[in-house]
Coordinates of C-alpha atoms in Angstrom, one line a residue:
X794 CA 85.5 -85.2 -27.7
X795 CA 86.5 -82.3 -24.8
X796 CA 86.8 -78.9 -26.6
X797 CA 89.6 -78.0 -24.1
X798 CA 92.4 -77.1 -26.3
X799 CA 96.4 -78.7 -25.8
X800 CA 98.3 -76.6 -24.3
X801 CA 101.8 -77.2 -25.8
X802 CA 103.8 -74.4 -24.2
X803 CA 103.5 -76.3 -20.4
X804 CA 104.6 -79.9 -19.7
X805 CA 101.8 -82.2 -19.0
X806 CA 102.0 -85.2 -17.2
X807 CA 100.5 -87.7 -19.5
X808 CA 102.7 -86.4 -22.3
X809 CA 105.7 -86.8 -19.7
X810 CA 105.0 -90.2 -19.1
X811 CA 105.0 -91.2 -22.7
X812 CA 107.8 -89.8 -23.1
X813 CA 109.3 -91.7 -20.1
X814 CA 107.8 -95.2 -22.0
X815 CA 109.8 -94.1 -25.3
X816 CA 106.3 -93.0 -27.1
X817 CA 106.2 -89.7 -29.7
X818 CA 103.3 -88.2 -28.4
X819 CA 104.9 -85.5 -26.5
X820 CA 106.6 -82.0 -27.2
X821 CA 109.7 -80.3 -26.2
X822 CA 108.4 -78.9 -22.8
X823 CA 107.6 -82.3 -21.7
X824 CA 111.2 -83.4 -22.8
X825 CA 112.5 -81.3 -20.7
X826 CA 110.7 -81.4 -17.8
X827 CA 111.0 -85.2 -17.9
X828 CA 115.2 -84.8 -18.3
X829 CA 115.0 -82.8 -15.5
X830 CA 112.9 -84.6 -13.3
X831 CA 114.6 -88.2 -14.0
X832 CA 117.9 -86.4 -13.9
X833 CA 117.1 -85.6 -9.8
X834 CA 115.0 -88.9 -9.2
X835 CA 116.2 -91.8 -12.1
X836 CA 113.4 -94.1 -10.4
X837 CA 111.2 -92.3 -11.7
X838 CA 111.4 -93.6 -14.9
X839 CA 111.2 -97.1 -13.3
X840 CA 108.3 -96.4 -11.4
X841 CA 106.3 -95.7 -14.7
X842 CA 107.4 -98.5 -16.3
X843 CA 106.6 -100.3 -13.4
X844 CA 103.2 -98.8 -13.6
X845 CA 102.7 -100.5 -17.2
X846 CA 104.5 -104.0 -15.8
X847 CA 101.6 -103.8 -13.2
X848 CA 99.0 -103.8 -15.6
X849 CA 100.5 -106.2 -18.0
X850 CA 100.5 -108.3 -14.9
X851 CA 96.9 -108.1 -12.8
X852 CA 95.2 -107.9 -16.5
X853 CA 96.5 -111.3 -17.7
X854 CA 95.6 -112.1 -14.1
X855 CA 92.2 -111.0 -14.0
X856 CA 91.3 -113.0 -17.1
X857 CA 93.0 -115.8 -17.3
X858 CA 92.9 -116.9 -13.7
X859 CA 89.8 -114.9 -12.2
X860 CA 87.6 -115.0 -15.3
X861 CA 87.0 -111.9 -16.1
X862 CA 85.8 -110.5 -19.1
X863 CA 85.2 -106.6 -18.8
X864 CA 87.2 -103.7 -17.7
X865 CA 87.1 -100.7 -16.8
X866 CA 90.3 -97.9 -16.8
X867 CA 90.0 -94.8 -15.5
X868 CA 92.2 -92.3 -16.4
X869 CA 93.9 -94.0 -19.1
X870 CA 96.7 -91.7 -20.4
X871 CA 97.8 -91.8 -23.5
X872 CA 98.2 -95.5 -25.5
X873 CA 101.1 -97.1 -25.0
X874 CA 102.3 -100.7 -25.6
X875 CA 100.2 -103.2 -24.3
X876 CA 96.9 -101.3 -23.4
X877 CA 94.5 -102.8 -21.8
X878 CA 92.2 -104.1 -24.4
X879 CA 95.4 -106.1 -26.1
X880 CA 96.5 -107.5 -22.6
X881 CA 93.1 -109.1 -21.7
X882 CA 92.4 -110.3 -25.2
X883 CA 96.0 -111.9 -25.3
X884 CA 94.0 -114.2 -22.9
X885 CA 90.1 -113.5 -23.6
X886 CA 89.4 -112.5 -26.9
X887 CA 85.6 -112.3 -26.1
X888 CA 87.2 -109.4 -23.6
X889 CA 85.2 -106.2 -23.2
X890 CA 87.1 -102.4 -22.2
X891 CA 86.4 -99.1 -21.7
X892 CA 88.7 -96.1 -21.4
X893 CA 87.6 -93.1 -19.5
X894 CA 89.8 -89.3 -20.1
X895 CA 89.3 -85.8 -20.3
X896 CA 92.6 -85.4 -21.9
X897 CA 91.6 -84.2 -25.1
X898 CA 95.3 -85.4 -26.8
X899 CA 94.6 -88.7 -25.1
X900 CA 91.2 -89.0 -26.6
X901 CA 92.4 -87.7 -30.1
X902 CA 95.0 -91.0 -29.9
X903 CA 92.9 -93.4 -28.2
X904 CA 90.3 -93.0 -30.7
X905 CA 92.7 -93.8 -33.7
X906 CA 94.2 -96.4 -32.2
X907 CA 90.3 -97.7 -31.9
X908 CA 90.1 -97.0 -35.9
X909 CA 88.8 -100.3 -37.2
X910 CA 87.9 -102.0 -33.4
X911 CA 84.2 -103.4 -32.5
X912 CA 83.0 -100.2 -30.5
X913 CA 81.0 -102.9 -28.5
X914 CA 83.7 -104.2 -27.3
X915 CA 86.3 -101.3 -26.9
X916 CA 85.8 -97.5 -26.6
X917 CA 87.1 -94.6 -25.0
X918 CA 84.8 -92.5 -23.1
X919 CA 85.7 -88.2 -22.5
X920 CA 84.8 -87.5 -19.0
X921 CA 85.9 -86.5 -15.9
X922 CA 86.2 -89.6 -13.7
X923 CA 84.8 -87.2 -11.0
X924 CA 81.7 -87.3 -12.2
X925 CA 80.6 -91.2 -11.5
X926 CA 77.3 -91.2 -13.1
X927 CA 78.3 -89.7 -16.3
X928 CA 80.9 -92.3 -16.3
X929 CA 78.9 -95.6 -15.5
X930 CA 76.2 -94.3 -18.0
X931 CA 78.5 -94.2 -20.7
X932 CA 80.0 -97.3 -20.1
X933 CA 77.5 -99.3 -19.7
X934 CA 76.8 -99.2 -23.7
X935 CA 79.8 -101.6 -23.5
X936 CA 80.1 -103.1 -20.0
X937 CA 77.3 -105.1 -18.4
X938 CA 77.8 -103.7 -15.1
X939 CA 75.5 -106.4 -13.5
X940 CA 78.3 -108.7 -14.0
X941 CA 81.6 -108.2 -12.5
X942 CA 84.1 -105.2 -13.4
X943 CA 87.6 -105.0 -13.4
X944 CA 88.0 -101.1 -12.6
X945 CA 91.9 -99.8 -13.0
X946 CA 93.3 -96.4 -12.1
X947 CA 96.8 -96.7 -12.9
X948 CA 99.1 -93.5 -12.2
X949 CA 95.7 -91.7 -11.8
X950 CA 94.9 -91.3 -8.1
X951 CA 97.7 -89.0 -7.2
X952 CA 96.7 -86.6 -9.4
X953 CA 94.0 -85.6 -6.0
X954 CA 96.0 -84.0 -3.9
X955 CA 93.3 -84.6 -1.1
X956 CA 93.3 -87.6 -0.1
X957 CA 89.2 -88.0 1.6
X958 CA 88.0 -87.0 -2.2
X959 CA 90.6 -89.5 -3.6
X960 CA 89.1 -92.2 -1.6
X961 CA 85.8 -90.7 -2.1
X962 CA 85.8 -91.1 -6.1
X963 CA 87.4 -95.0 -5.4
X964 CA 84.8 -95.5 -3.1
X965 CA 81.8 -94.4 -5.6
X966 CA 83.2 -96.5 -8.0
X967 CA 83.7 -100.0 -6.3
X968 CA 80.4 -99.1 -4.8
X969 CA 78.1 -98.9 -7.9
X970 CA 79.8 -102.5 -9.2
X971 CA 78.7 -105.8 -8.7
X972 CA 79.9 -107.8 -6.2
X973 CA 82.9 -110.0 -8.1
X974 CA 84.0 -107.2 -9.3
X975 CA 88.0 -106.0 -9.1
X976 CA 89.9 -102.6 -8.4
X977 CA 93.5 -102.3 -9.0
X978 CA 95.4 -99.0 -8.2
X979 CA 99.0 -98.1 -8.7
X980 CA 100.5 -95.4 -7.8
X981 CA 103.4 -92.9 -6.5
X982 CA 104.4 -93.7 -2.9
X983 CA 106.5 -92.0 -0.2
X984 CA 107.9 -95.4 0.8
X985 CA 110.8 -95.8 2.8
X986 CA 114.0 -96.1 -0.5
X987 CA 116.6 -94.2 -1.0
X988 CA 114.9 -92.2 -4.2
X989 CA 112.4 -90.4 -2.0
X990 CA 114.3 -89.3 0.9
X991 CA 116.9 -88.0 -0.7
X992 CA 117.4 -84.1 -1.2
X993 CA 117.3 -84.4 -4.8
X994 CA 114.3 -86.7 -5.0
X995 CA 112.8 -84.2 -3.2
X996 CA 113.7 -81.3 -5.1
X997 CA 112.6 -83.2 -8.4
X998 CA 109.2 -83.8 -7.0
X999 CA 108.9 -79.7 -6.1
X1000 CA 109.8 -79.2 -9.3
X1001 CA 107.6 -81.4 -10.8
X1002 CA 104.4 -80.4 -8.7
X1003 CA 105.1 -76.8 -9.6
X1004 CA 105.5 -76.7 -13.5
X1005 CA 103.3 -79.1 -15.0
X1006 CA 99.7 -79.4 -15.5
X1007 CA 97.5 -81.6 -13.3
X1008 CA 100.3 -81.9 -10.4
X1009 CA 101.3 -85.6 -9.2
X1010 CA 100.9 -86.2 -5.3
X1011 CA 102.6 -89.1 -3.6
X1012 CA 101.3 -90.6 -0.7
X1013 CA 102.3 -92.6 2.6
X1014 CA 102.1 -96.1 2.0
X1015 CA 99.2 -96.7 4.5
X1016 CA 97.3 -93.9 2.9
X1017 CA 97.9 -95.6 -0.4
X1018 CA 96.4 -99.0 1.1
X1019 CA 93.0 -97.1 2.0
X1020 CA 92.2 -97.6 -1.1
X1021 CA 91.2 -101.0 -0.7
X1022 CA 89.2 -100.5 2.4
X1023 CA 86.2 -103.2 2.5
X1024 CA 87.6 -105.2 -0.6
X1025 CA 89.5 -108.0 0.2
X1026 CA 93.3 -107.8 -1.3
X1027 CA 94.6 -110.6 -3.9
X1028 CA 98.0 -111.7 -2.7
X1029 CA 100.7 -110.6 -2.3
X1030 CA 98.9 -107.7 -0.8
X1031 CA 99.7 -104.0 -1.3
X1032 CA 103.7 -104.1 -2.6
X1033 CA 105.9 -102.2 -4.5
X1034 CA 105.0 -102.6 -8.6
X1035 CA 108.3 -105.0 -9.1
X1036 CA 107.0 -106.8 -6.4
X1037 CA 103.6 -108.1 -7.6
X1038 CA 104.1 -111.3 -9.1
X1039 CA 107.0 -111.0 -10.9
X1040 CA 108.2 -113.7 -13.5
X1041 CA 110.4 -116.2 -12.0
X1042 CA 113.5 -114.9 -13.7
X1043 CA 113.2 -111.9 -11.6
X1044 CA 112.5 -113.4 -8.8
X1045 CA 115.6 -112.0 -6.1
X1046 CA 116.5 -109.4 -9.1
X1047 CA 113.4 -107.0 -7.9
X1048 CA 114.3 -103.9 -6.0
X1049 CA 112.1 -101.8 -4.3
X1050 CA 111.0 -98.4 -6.3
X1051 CA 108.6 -95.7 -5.1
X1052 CA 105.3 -97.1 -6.6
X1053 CA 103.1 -99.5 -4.8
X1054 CA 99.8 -101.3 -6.4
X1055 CA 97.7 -103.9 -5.2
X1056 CA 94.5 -105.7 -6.9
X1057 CA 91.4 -106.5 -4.3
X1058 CA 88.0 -107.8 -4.8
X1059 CA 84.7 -106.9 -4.4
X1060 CA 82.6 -109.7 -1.7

């Protein structure tokens, strides 16, 4: 585990989000900072919850229609319901994961919610995601990465507020994995709904890039589909989150929100 002690005194994002998702693993400054922030922008709150829709959906995708059996999510945050692991083994229970964080909260309760788990099978790896190598090495203990990847970064990439080195560290990634493999990234957009050109979405986001730890950048929607440059996107495409396959009873319910995903594969 990361020796980088929590900071409790200044609102951190992961700690927001859970708090967003209705989790206990937060503290009073990340209340507040996420009252004030979904007080100015409400979507916000859908757009992470759309975030965890997204991966409940290109999961259950990935292995039950595509096959696969190993994963790979890149800044995880902290557990919430339906991680990874539980998703994919709702429809592969032979289904191998790793989690990669420096988050040293997030590793404390990824690890106990690993308590008891096959460490062959799941385990949470502390690293930067920057650092590719490091990353890959210590994966591979669980993940043949011969054989295809699914790699996820949920909610991560706008956390690079230059965009060439966020495409960089995506790049190095899809890169070093087999051909087969999968990327799926979700994430913040500045996409053309109400919630993001209004003055008080705006104000919300200044806010929210000045006071917390590890800033959140949102992008244009084409910058946002670079990310899949070279892969070849699963229908429908690069859409908003409620968007992507949604169950038939909300099909012609969806609205649009401010956070776009998209799933491509690896020729």
């Amino acid at each position: 585990m990361t020796d980088i002690p929590i900071d409790t005194g200044v609102a951190h994002t992961a700690r927001v989000r859970d708090y967003w998702l209705g989790g206990r693993d937060n503290y009073p400054v990340d209340r507040e900072m996420g009252d004030a922030v979904a007080g100015l922008a409400p979507q916000v709150v859908e757009a992470v919850r759309g975030d965890r829709l997204f991966l409940r959906r290109a999961v259950g995708h990935l292995a039950r229609e595509e096959g696969v059996r190993q994963f790979l999510d890149l800044g995880a945050g902290l557990p919430a319901a339906g991680n990874t692991h539980e998703v994919a083994r709702a429809h592969a229970p032979d289904a191998r994961v790793v989690y990669v964080d420096d988050d040293p909260m997030v590793l404390a309760h990824a690890r106990a919610l690993l308590v008891g788990t096959d460490q062959k099978r799941a385990r949470y790896v502390g690293a930067d995601l920057r650092d590719t190598d490091r990353v890959l090495e210590s994966a591979s203990a669980t993940l043949d990465l011969d054989r295809p990847v699914a790699l996820s970064l949920l909610g991560t990439m706008g956390h690079f507020g230059v965009l060439e080195e966020a495409l960089g560290i995506v790049r190095a990634y899809t890169d070093a994995l087999a051909p087969g493999s999968f990327l799926a990234v979700c994430d913040g957009v500045l996409a053309h709904v109400e919630a993001v050109t209004d003055e008080r979405a705006l104000a919300a986001l200044r806010r929210w890039r000045e006071s917390v730890a590890r800033p959140y950048h949102t992008r244009t929607v084409e910058d946002f589909t670079r990310f899949f440059d070279g892969l070849a996107l699963v229908e429908p495409g690069v859409v908003c989150v409620t968007r992507w396959r949604p169950e038939p009873v909300e099909v012609g319910r969806a609205r649009d929100i401010p956070e776009y995903c998209g799933l491509a594969r690896k020729g």
